[in-house]
Coordinates of C-alpha atoms in Angstrom, one line a residue:
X1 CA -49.7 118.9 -164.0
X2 CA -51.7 122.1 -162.7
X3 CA -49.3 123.9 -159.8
X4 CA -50.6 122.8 -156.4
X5 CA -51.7 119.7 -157.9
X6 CA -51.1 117.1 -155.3
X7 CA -47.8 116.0 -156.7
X8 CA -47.7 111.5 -156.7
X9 CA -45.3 109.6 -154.9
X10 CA -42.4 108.3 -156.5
X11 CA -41.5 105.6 -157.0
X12 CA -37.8 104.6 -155.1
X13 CA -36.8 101.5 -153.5
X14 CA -35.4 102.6 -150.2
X15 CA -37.3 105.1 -147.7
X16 CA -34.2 107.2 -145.2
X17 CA -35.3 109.1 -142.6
X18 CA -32.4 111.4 -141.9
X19 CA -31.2 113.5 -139.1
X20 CA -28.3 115.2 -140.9
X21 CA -28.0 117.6 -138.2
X22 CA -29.1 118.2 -134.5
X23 CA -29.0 121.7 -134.4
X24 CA -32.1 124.0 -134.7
X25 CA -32.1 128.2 -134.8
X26 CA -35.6 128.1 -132.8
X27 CA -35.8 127.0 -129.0
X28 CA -39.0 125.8 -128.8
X29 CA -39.9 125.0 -125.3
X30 CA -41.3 121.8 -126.3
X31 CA -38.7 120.9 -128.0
X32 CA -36.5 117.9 -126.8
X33 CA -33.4 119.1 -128.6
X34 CA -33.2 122.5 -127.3
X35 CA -31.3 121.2 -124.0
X36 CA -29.0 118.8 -125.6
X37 CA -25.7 119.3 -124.2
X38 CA -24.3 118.6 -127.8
X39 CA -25.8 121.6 -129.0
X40 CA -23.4 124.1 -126.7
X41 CA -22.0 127.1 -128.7
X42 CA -22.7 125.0 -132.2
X43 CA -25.0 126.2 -134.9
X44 CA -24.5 123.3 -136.8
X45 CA -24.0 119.7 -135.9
X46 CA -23.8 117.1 -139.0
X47 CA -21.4 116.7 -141.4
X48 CA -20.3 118.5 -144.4
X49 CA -18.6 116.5 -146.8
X50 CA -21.8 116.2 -149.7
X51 CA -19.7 114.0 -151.6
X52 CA -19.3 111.5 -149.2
X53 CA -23.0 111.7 -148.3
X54 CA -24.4 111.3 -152.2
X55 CA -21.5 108.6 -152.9
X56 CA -23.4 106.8 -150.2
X57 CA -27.1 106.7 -151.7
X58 CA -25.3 106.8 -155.5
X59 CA -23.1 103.3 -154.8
X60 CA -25.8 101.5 -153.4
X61 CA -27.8 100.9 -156.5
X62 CA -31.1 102.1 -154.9
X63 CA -33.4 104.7 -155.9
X64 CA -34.1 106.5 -152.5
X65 CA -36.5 109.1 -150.8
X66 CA -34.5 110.4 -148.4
X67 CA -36.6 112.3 -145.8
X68 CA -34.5 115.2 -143.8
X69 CA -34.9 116.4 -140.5
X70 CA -33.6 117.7 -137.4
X71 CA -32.8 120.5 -136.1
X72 CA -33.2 122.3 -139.0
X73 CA -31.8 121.4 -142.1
X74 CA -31.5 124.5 -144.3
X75 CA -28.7 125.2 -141.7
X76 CA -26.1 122.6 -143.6
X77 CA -23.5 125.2 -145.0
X78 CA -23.8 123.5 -148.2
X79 CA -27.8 122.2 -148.1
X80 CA -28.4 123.6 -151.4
X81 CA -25.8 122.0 -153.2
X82 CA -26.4 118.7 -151.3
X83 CA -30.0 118.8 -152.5
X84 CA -28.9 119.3 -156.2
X85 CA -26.6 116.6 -156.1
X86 CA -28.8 114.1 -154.4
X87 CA -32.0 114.8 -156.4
X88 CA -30.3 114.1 -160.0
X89 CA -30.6 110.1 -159.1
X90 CA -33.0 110.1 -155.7
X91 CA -36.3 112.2 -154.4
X92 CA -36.0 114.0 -150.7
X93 CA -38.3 115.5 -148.4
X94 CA -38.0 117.8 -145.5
X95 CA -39.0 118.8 -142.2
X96 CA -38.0 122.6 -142.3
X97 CA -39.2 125.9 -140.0
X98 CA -38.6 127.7 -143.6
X99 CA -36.7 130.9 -141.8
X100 CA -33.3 130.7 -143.4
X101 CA -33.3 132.8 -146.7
X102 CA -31.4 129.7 -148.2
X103 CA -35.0 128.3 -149.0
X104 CA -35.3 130.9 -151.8
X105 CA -32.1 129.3 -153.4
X106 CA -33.9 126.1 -152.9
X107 CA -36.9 127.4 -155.2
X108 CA -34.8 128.1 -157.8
X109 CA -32.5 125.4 -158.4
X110 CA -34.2 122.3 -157.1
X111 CA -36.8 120.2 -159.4
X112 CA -40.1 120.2 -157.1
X113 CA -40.6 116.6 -159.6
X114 CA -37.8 115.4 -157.3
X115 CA -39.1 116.7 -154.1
X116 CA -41.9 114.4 -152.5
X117 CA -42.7 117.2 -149.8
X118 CA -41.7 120.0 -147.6
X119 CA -43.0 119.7 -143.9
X120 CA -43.4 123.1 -143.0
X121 CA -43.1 123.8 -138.9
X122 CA -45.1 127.2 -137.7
X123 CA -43.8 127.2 -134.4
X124 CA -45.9 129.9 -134.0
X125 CA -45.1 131.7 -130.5
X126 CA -41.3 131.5 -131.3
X127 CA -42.2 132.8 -134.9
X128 CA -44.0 136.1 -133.6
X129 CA -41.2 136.5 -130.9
X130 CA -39.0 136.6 -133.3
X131 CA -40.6 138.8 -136.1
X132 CA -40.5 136.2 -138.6
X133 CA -44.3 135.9 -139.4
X134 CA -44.4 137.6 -142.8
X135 CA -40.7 136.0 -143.9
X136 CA -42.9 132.5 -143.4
X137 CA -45.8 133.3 -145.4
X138 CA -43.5 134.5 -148.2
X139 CA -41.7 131.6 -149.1
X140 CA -44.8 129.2 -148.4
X141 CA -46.5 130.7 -151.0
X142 CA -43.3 131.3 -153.5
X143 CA -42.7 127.2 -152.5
X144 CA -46.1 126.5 -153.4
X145 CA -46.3 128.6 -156.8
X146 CA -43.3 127.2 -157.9
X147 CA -45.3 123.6 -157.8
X148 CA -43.8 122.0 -154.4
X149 CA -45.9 120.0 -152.4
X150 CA -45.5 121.6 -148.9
X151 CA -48.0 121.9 -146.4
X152 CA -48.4 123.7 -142.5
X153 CA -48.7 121.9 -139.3
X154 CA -48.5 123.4 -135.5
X155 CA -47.8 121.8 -132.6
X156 CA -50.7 121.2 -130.4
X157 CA -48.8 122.1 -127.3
X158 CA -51.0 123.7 -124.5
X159 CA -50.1 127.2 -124.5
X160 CA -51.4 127.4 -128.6
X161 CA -54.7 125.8 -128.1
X162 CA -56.3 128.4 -127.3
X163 CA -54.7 130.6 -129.9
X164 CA -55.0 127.7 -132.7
X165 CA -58.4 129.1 -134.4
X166 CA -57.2 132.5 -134.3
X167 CA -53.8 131.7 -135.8
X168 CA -56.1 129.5 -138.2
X169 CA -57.7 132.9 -139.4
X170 CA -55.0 134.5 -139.3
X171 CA -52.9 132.2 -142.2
X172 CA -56.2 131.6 -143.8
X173 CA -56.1 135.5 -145.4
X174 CA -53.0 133.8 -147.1
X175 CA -54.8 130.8 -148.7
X176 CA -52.3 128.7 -146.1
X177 CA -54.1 125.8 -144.3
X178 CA -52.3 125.1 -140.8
X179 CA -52.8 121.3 -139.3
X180 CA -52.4 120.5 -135.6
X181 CA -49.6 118.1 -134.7
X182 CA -49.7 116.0 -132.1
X183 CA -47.7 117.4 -128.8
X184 CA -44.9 114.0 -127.4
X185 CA -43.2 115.5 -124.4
X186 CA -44.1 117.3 -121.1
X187 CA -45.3 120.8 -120.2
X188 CA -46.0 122.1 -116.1
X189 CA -45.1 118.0 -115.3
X190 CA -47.6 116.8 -117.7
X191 CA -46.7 113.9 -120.4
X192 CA -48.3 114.5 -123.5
X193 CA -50.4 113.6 -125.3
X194 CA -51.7 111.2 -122.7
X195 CA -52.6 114.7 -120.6
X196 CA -54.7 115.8 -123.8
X197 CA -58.2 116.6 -121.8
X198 CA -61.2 115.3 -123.9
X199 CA -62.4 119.2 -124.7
X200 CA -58.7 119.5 -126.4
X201 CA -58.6 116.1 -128.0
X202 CA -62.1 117.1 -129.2
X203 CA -60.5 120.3 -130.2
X204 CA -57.4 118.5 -132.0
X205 CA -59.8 116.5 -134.2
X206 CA -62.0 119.2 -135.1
X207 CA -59.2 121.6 -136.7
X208 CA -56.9 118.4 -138.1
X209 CA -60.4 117.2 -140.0
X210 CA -61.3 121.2 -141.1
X211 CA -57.6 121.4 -142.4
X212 CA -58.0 118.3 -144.5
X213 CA -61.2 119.2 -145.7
X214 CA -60.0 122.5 -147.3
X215 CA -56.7 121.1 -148.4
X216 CA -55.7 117.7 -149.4
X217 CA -51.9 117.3 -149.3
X218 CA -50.1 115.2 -152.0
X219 CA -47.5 112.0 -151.1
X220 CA -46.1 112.6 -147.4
X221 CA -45.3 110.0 -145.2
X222 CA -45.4 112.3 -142.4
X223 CA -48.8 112.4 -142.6
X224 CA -50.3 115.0 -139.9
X225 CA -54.1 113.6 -140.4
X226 CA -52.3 110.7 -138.2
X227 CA -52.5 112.4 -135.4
X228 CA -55.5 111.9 -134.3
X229 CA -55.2 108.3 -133.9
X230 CA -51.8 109.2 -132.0
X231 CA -54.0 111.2 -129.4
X232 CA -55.8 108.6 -129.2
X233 CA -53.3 106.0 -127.2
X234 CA -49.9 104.5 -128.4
X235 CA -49.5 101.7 -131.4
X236 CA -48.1 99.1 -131.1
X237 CA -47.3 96.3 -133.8
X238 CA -45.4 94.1 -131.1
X239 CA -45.0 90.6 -132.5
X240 CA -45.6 91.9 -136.2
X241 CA -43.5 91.6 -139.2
X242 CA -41.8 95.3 -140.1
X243 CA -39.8 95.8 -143.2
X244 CA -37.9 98.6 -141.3
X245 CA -34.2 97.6 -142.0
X246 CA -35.1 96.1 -145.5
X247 CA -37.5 99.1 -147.0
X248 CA -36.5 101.7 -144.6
X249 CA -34.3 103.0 -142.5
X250 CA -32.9 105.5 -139.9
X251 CA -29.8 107.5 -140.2
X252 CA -28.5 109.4 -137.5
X253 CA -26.6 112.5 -137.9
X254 CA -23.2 110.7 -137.0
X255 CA -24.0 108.5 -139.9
X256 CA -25.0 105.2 -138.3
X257 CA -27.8 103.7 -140.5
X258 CA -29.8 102.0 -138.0
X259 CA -33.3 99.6 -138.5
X260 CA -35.7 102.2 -137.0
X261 CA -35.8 105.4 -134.4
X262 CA -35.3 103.2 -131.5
X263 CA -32.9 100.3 -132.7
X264 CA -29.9 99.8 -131.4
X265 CA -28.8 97.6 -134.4
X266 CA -25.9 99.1 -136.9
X267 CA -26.9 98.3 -140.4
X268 CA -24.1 100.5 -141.8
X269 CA -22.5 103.4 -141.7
X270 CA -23.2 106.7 -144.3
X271 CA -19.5 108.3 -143.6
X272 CA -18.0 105.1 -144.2
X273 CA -19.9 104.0 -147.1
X274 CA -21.3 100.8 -145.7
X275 CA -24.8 99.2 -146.0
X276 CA -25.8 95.6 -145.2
X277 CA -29.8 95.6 -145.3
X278 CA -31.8 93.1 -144.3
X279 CA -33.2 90.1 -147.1
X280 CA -36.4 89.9 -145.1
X281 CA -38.8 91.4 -143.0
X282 CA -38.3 91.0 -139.6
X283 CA -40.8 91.2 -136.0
X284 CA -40.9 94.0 -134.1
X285 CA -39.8 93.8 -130.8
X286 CA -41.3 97.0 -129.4
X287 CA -44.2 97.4 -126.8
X288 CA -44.7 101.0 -128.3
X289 CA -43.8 101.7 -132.7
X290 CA -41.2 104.2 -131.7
X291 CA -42.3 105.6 -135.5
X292 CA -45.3 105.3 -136.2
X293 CA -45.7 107.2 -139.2
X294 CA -43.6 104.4 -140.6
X295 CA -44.7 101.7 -138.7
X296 CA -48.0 102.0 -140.6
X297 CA -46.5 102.0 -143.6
X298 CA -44.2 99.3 -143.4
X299 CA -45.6 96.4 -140.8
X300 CA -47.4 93.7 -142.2
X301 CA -50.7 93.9 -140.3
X302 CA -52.7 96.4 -137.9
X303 CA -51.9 97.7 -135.1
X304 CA -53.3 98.0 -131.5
X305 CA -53.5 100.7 -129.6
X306 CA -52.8 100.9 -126.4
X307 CA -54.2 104.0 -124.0
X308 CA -51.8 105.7 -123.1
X309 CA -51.8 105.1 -119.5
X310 CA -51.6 101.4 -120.2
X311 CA -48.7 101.8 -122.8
X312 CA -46.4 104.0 -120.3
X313 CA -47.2 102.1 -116.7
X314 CA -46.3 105.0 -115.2
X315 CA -42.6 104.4 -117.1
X316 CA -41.0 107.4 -119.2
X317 CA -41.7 107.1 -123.3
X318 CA -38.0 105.8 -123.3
X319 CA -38.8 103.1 -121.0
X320 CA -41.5 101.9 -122.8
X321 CA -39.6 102.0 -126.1
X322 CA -37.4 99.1 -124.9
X323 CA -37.6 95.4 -125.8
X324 CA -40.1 94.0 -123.1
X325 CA -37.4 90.8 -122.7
X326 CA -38.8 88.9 -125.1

């Protein structure tokens, strides 16, 4: 296989989507986690005992792709170690902001075979307020030469659209490809993406569609070109069968395995070594796929989607995450 080949997916029975740890070294404005009160005077908030964590995906007799994410994690004390340990029997991916110098340790003793993907966050306004530019571009392209499949997104958020085709440019004199993400949260007491004007949805499409033209990326299940459905309105797969809690599943960073981002329902428990799956597939309750990048993967039929206007009713995203009563 050439390098930079788009590398295949695996193949693993189980699909984890893990917060190992809430804590991030960036404060993004747009950022949800930024003002969590958990977060005060930590710089790390997970849980460091690797051999309880592998013992976990070893002992249950799966093959798993276990997708971390945060906060950033590169900022486990031992993430290194963890990954080496983890991808001798399973595959990982990762969302990562690439700034901590641990990623160069990660080039060299990790198997990109066993690595699906690396999600790579610009952030750029933080990125250039902090001087960090150049450290970025330098181990995406040592990543990428040493055959991982990673790939650039920025968030759409309003005070970047107007910089997003100059910052385009600017990454394009390094062969790097950056993809618009969609912006989920509020900015001057707008909610996006419903707040998207048609000039920037137009916008949005126009750079996500340029992107993937120059660059196809390999397997990701966080799959940016997504987004412009998600601008679009909300899905929902309400009333359809999901094999969330059976083929995938969400662990939080306290180690509660849970069905999906927005169920309530405790499956297990990764500290304590406890898994109990479910044998089938089962409906989805929600009026809006709380993960969609997984609901599309994993729901037996297509969604809807519902504009955004009609999916919220004027409630908060949380709100209209809940079981509707039925």
């Amino acid at each position: 296989m050439k390098k930079n080949a788009p590398i295949p997916e695996p193949k693993y029975d189980l699909l984890a989507d893990w917060m190992l740890n809430l804590y991030c070294n960036f404060s993004c404005p747009y950022c949800f986690w930024s003002t969590d009160p958990r977060l005060k005077d930590k710089n790390f908030l997970g849980h460091e005992n690797i051999d309880q964590i592998v013992d976990f995906f070893d002992k249950s007799g799966k093959t798993w792709l276990i997708h971390m994410s945060g906060g950033e994690p590169f900022i486990h004390p031992r993430y290194v170690e963890l990954c080496k340990k983890l991808t001798k029997k399973h595959y990982i991916s990762i969302n990562t902001n690439l700034t901590l110098n641990t990623v160069y340790d990660f080039i060299k003793e990790i198997d990109p075979a066993r690595v699906a993907f690396l999600h790579c966050a610009l952030h750029y306004n933080e990125r250039v307020k902090r001087h960090k530019v150049d450290l970025f571009v330098d181990k995406y392209k040592k990543l990428r030469a040493a055959g991982f499949n990673a790939y650039v997104t920025q968030v759409f958020n309003p005070p970047v659209i107007p910089l997003f085709q100059k910052i385009s440019k600017e990454f394009a004199k390094d062969n790097i490809i950056i993809r618009p993400k969609s912006f989920r949260g509020i900015y001057e007491n707008k909610q996006y993406p419903q707040q998207y004007s048609q000039e920037e949805r137009d916008l949005f499409n126009k750079y996500s569609l340029l992107a993937d033209k120059h660059e196809k990326i390999g397997a990701t299940h966080v799959d940016p070109n997504l987004d412009r459905d998600f601008i679009v309105g909300d899905l929902t797969f309400k009333g359809m069968k999901c094999g969330a809690g059976r083929d995938f599943v969400y662990i939080r960073f306290n180690g509660d395995v849970v069905r999906c981002h927005a169920s309530n329902k405790i499956m297990g428990n990764m500290f304590e070594g406890t898994l109990d799956l479910a044998k089938d597939a089962e409906v989805c309750p929600f009026v809006v796929c709380p993960c969609p990048y997984y609901g599309l993967r994993y729901t037996e039929g297509k969604p809807k989607i519902l504009p955004h206007q009609q999916a919220m009713s004027g409630k908060s995203i949380s709100q209209a995450l809940l079981y509707d009563g039925n």
